[in-house]
């Protein structure tokens, strides 16, 4: 967008409404201008292969598609498609004169109620009730979406194979920047084998009606937790990214919660959404595959920012780190399960290391201090109550804590996942009991 046009869109006089100031947001494919009451979303004139906004006619078409498709999820905020016009009186939205561009006009949503903001600002708050509300919304919406059945080159399996080939082709230039060569080749090898293995299940589910015209970009930045939850910004530019198994669409949000280290909420959402996902065996088989797919897509998109000309250097650095984290998280979904123990005295940094391992490998983190306070009724955010062999730290309470830690670890291992047990493990007997657990579960 020319700088002159950008300046006019930052001018409140361009809009047919009272507004003191216009705010600006940008993604790699869109430019959004925010007045007090509305958001005006313009598409960048790009042709990236998987999307084409290069002509005015294409941008008009995809604005109309964005309106139509997103009204399925949140009809009340998607208002209309508007024009940006230029005449002797200046630049105006829906004004007279030459049409310069098109935009989708939406009601402005409260940023403090965006799910990603809630997750960032409420680290120590219980968001279970909010996740339950969201699950109810998903259970309500997804069965109403159009069913998609096809065969041959248009089948869901064929689309997924094409998507993966595109992923590898578009990620290859970033080998050495956001993903190393060994992981890239491992991904190509593993995906081919995985697709061959899950193809019968995917084909059967398509016949059974689980493949639908979905959202395609269901993550926490596209969800606003207002009284009537608003899910917005679905993919309009390429149906190949939007049509898919319901499990795959919801797996994007599950992966996003995992990425934000909110695995308990991810598990809760999956549990509550299960009634619309079909057979439990299908869920267990497909969720890791789709999480890996979604993590790779996000890693790829972050990689795009690394060499975008107009991107600031600090943004590039952050994008590089985010991409690395997404790729690591994705591979963690495919890794064999295992049991990791942290050992050492209090205050030596065990939890810091455990959190870092959890974030980069996708392993579930169980902390003995949190479990101890849950069992005995203390706020997990409070400082450690009691000293050695006192208060919560008597021998009896410590034994109960380790027993519960062992029980929860066994449950996670039985689900085929890796668990990090974060505790001091000062006694050899405790370490040996967890070694026996690993042997019993046949994991390293």
mmCIF file of C-alpha atoms in Angstrom, residues 142-376:
data_model
loop_
_atom_site.group_PDB
_atom_site.id
_atom_site.type_symbol
_atom_site.label_atom_id
_atom_site.label_comp_id
_atom_site.label_asym_id
_atom_site.label_seq_id
_atom_site.Cartn_x
_atom_site.Cartn_y
_atom_site.Cartn_z
ATOM 1 C CA UNK A 142 -19.227 -27.442 14.037
ATOM 2 C CA UNK A 143 -22.139 -29.828 13.377
ATOM 3 C CA UNK A 144 -23.817 -27.007 11.389
ATOM 4 C CA UNK A 145 -20.888 -26.541 8.974
ATOM 5 C CA UNK A 146 -21.265 -27.947 5.433
ATOM 6 C CA UNK A 147 -20.112 -31.545 5.014
ATOM 7 C CA UNK A 148 -17.466 -32.212 2.372
ATOM 8 C CA UNK A 149 -17.158 -35.556 0.587
ATOM 9 C CA UNK A 150 -14.909 -36.145 -2.412
ATOM 10 C CA UNK A 151 -12.515 -38.663 -3.896
ATOM 11 C CA UNK A 152 -9.326 -38.770 -5.923
ATOM 12 C CA UNK A 153 -7.380 -35.521 -6.200
ATOM 13 C CA UNK A 154 -10.120 -33.590 -4.369
ATOM 14 C CA UNK A 155 -10.306 -35.850 -1.306
ATOM 15 C CA UNK A 156 -9.251 -34.659 2.123
ATOM 16 C CA UNK A 157 -6.255 -37.018 2.102
ATOM 17 C CA UNK A 158 -5.142 -35.628 -1.272
ATOM 18 C CA UNK A 159 -5.527 -32.061 0.018
ATOM 19 C CA UNK A 160 -3.493 -32.913 3.111
ATOM 20 C CA UNK A 161 -0.712 -34.433 1.012
ATOM 21 C CA UNK A 162 -0.686 -31.306 -1.177
ATOM 22 C CA UNK A 163 -0.609 -29.074 1.911
ATOM 23 C CA UNK A 164 2.383 -30.963 3.299
ATOM 24 C CA UNK A 165 4.295 -30.778 0.025
ATOM 25 C CA UNK A 166 3.654 -27.031 -0.025
ATOM 26 C CA UNK A 167 4.803 -26.797 3.599
ATOM 27 C CA UNK A 168 8.109 -28.487 2.788
ATOM 28 C CA UNK A 169 8.637 -26.416 -0.359
ATOM 29 C CA UNK A 170 7.985 -23.131 1.458
ATOM 30 C CA UNK A 171 9.999 -24.075 4.560
ATOM 31 C CA UNK A 172 13.096 -25.305 2.708
ATOM 32 C CA UNK A 173 14.542 -21.757 2.244
ATOM 33 C CA UNK A 174 14.646 -21.364 6.042
ATOM 34 C CA UNK A 175 16.819 -24.416 6.732
ATOM 35 C CA UNK A 176 19.607 -23.130 8.950
ATOM 36 C CA UNK A 177 17.518 -20.164 10.114
ATOM 37 C CA UNK A 178 14.406 -21.543 11.807
ATOM 38 C CA UNK A 179 14.830 -25.305 11.346
ATOM 39 C CA UNK A 180 17.960 -27.404 10.930
ATOM 40 C CA UNK A 181 18.519 -29.751 8.000
ATOM 41 C CA UNK A 182 18.247 -32.937 10.070
ATOM 42 C CA UNK A 183 14.853 -31.987 11.513
ATOM 43 C CA UNK A 184 13.570 -30.887 8.119
ATOM 44 C CA UNK A 185 14.474 -34.227 6.532
ATOM 45 C CA UNK A 186 13.118 -36.112 9.536
ATOM 46 C CA UNK A 187 9.843 -34.234 9.118
ATOM 47 C CA UNK A 188 9.587 -35.172 5.452
ATOM 48 C CA UNK A 189 10.276 -38.812 6.264
ATOM 49 C CA UNK A 190 7.895 -39.004 9.223
ATOM 50 C CA UNK A 191 5.032 -37.214 7.458
ATOM 51 C CA UNK A 192 5.117 -39.610 4.515
ATOM 52 C CA UNK A 193 4.912 -42.617 6.822
ATOM 53 C CA UNK A 194 2.262 -41.002 9.018
ATOM 54 C CA UNK A 195 0.011 -40.134 6.081
ATOM 55 C CA UNK A 196 0.222 -43.695 4.784
ATOM 56 C CA UNK A 197 -0.709 -44.972 8.240
ATOM 57 C CA UNK A 198 -3.660 -42.647 8.920
ATOM 58 C CA UNK A 199 -5.045 -42.545 5.366
ATOM 59 C CA UNK A 200 -7.622 -45.335 5.960
ATOM 60 C CA UNK A 201 -8.937 -43.537 9.052
ATOM 61 C CA UNK A 202 -9.058 -40.177 7.275
ATOM 62 C CA UNK A 203 -10.860 -41.683 4.271
ATOM 63 C CA UNK A 204 -13.419 -43.423 6.470
ATOM 64 C CA UNK A 205 -14.069 -40.262 8.455
ATOM 65 C CA UNK A 206 -14.630 -38.291 5.251
ATOM 66 C CA UNK A 207 -17.282 -40.822 4.215
ATOM 67 C CA UNK A 208 -18.803 -40.589 7.702
ATOM 68 C CA UNK A 209 -19.212 -36.794 7.470
ATOM 69 C CA UNK A 210 -16.415 -35.544 9.741
ATOM 70 C CA UNK A 211 -14.707 -33.571 6.957
ATOM 71 C CA UNK A 212 -16.361 -30.166 6.700
ATOM 72 C CA UNK A 213 -15.911 -26.644 5.423
ATOM 73 C CA UNK A 214 -14.292 -25.518 8.676
ATOM 74 C CA UNK A 215 -12.472 -22.439 10.000
ATOM 75 C CA UNK A 216 -8.886 -23.234 9.057
ATOM 76 C CA UNK A 217 -7.192 -20.798 11.451
ATOM 77 C CA UNK A 218 -8.678 -21.608 14.845
ATOM 78 C CA UNK A 219 -6.262 -20.275 17.454
ATOM 79 C CA UNK A 220 -6.505 -17.987 20.475
ATOM 80 C CA UNK A 221 -5.851 -14.726 18.589
ATOM 81 C CA UNK A 222 -8.979 -15.350 16.528
ATOM 82 C CA UNK A 223 -11.317 -15.879 19.491
ATOM 83 C CA UNK A 224 -12.924 -13.161 21.605
ATOM 84 C CA UNK A 225 -14.388 -14.325 24.914
ATOM 85 C CA UNK A 226 -17.254 -11.848 25.093
ATOM 86 C CA UNK A 227 -20.600 -12.884 26.578
ATOM 87 C CA UNK A 228 -21.500 -14.355 23.199
ATOM 88 C CA UNK A 229 -18.155 -15.836 22.152
ATOM 89 C CA UNK A 230 -16.935 -14.567 18.789
ATOM 90 C CA UNK A 231 -14.788 -16.819 16.600
ATOM 91 C CA UNK A 232 -13.550 -14.808 13.634
ATOM 92 C CA UNK A 233 -10.981 -14.493 10.818
ATOM 93 C CA UNK A 234 -11.444 -17.887 9.179
ATOM 94 C CA UNK A 235 -9.487 -18.629 6.005
ATOM 95 C CA UNK A 236 -11.220 -17.296 2.918
ATOM 96 C CA UNK A 237 -8.365 -17.257 0.408
ATOM 97 C CA UNK A 238 -7.829 -20.999 -0.122
ATOM 98 C CA UNK A 239 -10.415 -23.678 0.549
ATOM 99 C CA UNK A 240 -7.651 -26.314 0.686
ATOM 100 C CA UNK A 241 -6.600 -24.770 4.026
ATOM 101 C CA UNK A 242 -10.163 -24.523 5.317
ATOM 102 C CA UNK A 243 -11.736 -27.857 4.374
ATOM 103 C CA UNK A 244 -10.736 -30.639 6.717
ATOM 104 C CA UNK A 245 -11.575 -33.008 9.500
ATOM 105 C CA UNK A 246 -13.173 -31.380 12.539
ATOM 106 C CA UNK A 247 -10.426 -32.987 14.626
ATOM 107 C CA UNK A 248 -7.794 -31.192 12.546
ATOM 108 C CA UNK A 249 -9.484 -27.814 12.898
ATOM 109 C CA UNK A 250 -9.819 -28.040 16.676
ATOM 110 C CA UNK A 251 -6.295 -29.490 16.950
ATOM 111 C CA UNK A 252 -5.010 -26.051 15.885
ATOM 112 C CA UNK A 253 -6.437 -24.516 19.060
ATOM 113 C CA UNK A 254 -5.185 -27.429 21.171
ATOM 114 C CA UNK A 255 -1.685 -26.930 19.755
ATOM 115 C CA UNK A 256 -1.919 -23.189 20.409
ATOM 116 C CA UNK A 257 -2.792 -23.808 24.059
ATOM 117 C CA UNK A 258 0.122 -26.255 24.305
ATOM 118 C CA UNK A 259 2.414 -23.630 22.753
ATOM 119 C CA UNK A 260 1.348 -21.175 25.446
ATOM 120 C CA UNK A 261 2.143 -23.818 28.086
ATOM 121 C CA UNK A 262 -1.528 -24.219 29.013
ATOM 122 C CA UNK A 263 -1.690 -27.974 28.558
ATOM 123 C CA UNK A 264 -4.290 -28.525 31.239
ATOM 124 C CA UNK A 265 -6.643 -26.225 29.330
ATOM 125 C CA UNK A 266 -5.795 -28.032 26.091
ATOM 126 C CA UNK A 267 -6.706 -31.367 27.663
ATOM 127 C CA UNK A 268 -9.893 -29.888 29.098
ATOM 128 C CA UNK A 269 -10.973 -28.485 25.732
ATOM 129 C CA UNK A 270 -10.366 -31.817 24.011
ATOM 130 C CA UNK A 271 -12.373 -33.623 26.671
ATOM 131 C CA UNK A 272 -15.322 -31.227 26.358
ATOM 132 C CA UNK A 273 -15.268 -31.162 22.541
ATOM 133 C CA UNK A 274 -15.018 -34.956 22.237
ATOM 134 C CA UNK A 275 -18.776 -35.498 21.583
ATOM 135 C CA UNK A 276 -18.473 -33.962 18.090
ATOM 136 C CA UNK A 277 -15.120 -35.551 17.206
ATOM 137 C CA UNK A 278 -16.217 -39.146 16.760
ATOM 138 C CA UNK A 279 -14.564 -42.379 17.863
ATOM 139 C CA UNK A 280 -12.105 -42.141 20.767
ATOM 140 C CA UNK A 281 -9.631 -44.293 18.855
ATOM 141 C CA UNK A 282 -9.740 -41.870 15.924
ATOM 142 C CA UNK A 283 -9.095 -38.954 18.279
ATOM 143 C CA UNK A 284 -6.068 -40.665 19.841
ATOM 144 C CA UNK A 285 -4.679 -41.564 16.408
ATOM 145 C CA UNK A 286 -5.219 -38.241 14.641
ATOM 146 C CA UNK A 287 -4.680 -35.536 17.279
ATOM 147 C CA UNK A 288 -0.845 -35.890 17.367
ATOM 148 C CA UNK A 289 -0.701 -35.861 13.550
ATOM 149 C CA UNK A 290 -2.854 -32.745 13.229
ATOM 150 C CA UNK A 291 -1.044 -30.954 16.065
ATOM 151 C CA UNK A 292 2.225 -31.606 14.246
ATOM 152 C CA UNK A 293 0.707 -30.253 11.037
ATOM 153 C CA UNK A 294 -0.601 -27.096 12.716
ATOM 154 C CA UNK A 295 2.689 -26.480 14.546
ATOM 155 C CA UNK A 296 4.590 -26.796 11.265
ATOM 156 C CA UNK A 297 2.246 -24.317 9.560
ATOM 157 C CA UNK A 298 2.752 -21.788 12.358
ATOM 158 C CA UNK A 299 6.512 -22.330 12.262
ATOM 159 C CA UNK A 300 6.448 -21.732 8.513
ATOM 160 C CA UNK A 301 4.379 -18.545 8.825
ATOM 161 C CA UNK A 302 6.746 -17.177 11.485
ATOM 162 C CA UNK A 303 9.644 -18.045 9.177
ATOM 163 C CA UNK A 304 8.162 -15.823 6.466
ATOM 164 C CA UNK A 305 8.702 -12.825 8.751
ATOM 165 C CA UNK A 306 12.411 -13.540 9.099
ATOM 166 C CA UNK A 307 13.274 -12.165 5.658
ATOM 167 C CA UNK A 308 10.335 -9.821 5.025
ATOM 168 C CA UNK A 309 11.841 -6.523 3.862
ATOM 169 C CA UNK A 310 9.682 -4.164 5.921
ATOM 170 C CA UNK A 311 9.991 -6.164 9.166
ATOM 171 C CA UNK A 312 11.967 -4.591 12.020
ATOM 172 C CA UNK A 313 15.017 -6.499 13.255
ATOM 173 C CA UNK A 314 13.567 -7.115 16.733
ATOM 174 C CA UNK A 315 10.424 -8.546 15.132
ATOM 175 C CA UNK A 316 12.573 -10.814 12.973
ATOM 176 C CA UNK A 317 14.464 -12.097 16.013
ATOM 177 C CA UNK A 318 11.221 -12.813 17.828
ATOM 178 C CA UNK A 319 9.778 -14.531 14.748
ATOM 179 C CA UNK A 320 12.871 -16.738 14.496
ATOM 180 C CA UNK A 321 12.527 -17.817 18.124
ATOM 181 C CA UNK A 322 8.803 -18.417 17.731
ATOM 182 C CA UNK A 323 9.364 -20.532 14.614
ATOM 183 C CA UNK A 324 11.968 -22.674 16.383
ATOM 184 C CA UNK A 325 9.573 -23.199 19.266
ATOM 185 C CA UNK A 326 6.712 -24.209 16.956
ATOM 186 C CA UNK A 327 8.844 -26.740 15.085
ATOM 187 C CA UNK A 328 10.137 -28.219 18.358
ATOM 188 C CA UNK A 329 6.611 -28.446 19.729
ATOM 189 C CA UNK A 330 5.424 -30.229 16.602
ATOM 190 C CA UNK A 331 8.179 -32.824 16.710
ATOM 191 C CA UNK A 332 7.395 -33.357 20.377
ATOM 192 C CA UNK A 333 3.974 -34.670 19.320
ATOM 193 C CA UNK A 334 5.659 -37.448 17.353
ATOM 194 C CA UNK A 335 8.361 -38.324 19.863
ATOM 195 C CA UNK A 336 8.031 -41.582 21.799
ATOM 196 C CA UNK A 337 6.817 -41.141 25.359
ATOM 197 C CA UNK A 338 9.271 -40.998 28.226
ATOM 198 C CA UNK A 339 9.664 -40.053 31.893
ATOM 199 C CA UNK A 340 11.960 -37.192 32.898
ATOM 200 C CA UNK A 341 12.795 -36.424 36.544
ATOM 201 C CA UNK A 342 14.318 -33.229 37.914
ATOM 202 C CA UNK A 343 16.334 -33.708 41.094
ATOM 203 C CA UNK A 344 17.956 -31.277 43.514
ATOM 204 C CA UNK A 345 17.467 -28.961 46.446
ATOM 205 C CA UNK A 346 14.803 -26.263 46.544
ATOM 206 C CA UNK A 347 15.813 -23.049 44.772
ATOM 207 C CA UNK A 348 18.434 -24.614 42.497
ATOM 208 C CA UNK A 349 16.511 -23.932 39.269
ATOM 209 C CA UNK A 350 14.800 -27.282 38.700
ATOM 210 C CA UNK A 351 11.457 -25.734 37.792
ATOM 211 C CA UNK A 352 13.049 -23.236 35.398
ATOM 212 C CA UNK A 353 14.740 -26.089 33.536
ATOM 213 C CA UNK A 354 11.577 -28.215 33.648
ATOM 214 C CA UNK A 355 9.457 -25.414 32.180
ATOM 215 C CA UNK A 356 11.961 -24.836 29.387
ATOM 216 C CA UNK A 357 11.989 -28.562 28.578
ATOM 217 C CA UNK A 358 8.205 -28.667 28.565
ATOM 218 C CA UNK A 359 7.929 -25.676 26.244
ATOM 219 C CA UNK A 360 10.500 -26.931 23.742
ATOM 220 C CA UNK A 361 9.628 -30.652 23.695
ATOM 221 C CA UNK A 362 5.880 -30.630 24.289
ATOM 222 C CA UNK A 363 6.218 -32.824 27.391
ATOM 223 C CA UNK A 364 3.601 -32.545 30.135
ATOM 224 C CA UNK A 365 4.960 -30.838 33.262
ATOM 225 C CA UNK A 366 3.892 -32.020 36.726
ATOM 226 C CA UNK A 367 5.213 -30.011 39.692
ATOM 227 C CA UNK A 368 5.277 -31.575 43.128
ATOM 228 C CA UNK A 369 4.833 -28.202 44.873
ATOM 229 C CA UNK A 370 1.628 -27.506 42.941
ATOM 230 C CA UNK A 371 0.299 -31.016 43.609
ATOM 231 C CA UNK A 372 1.201 -30.760 47.303
ATOM 232 C CA UNK A 373 -0.770 -27.532 47.700
ATOM 233 C CA UNK A 374 -3.714 -28.928 45.718
ATOM 234 C CA UNK A 375 -3.926 -31.944 48.031
ATOM 235 C CA UNK A 376 -3.663 -29.982 51.252
#
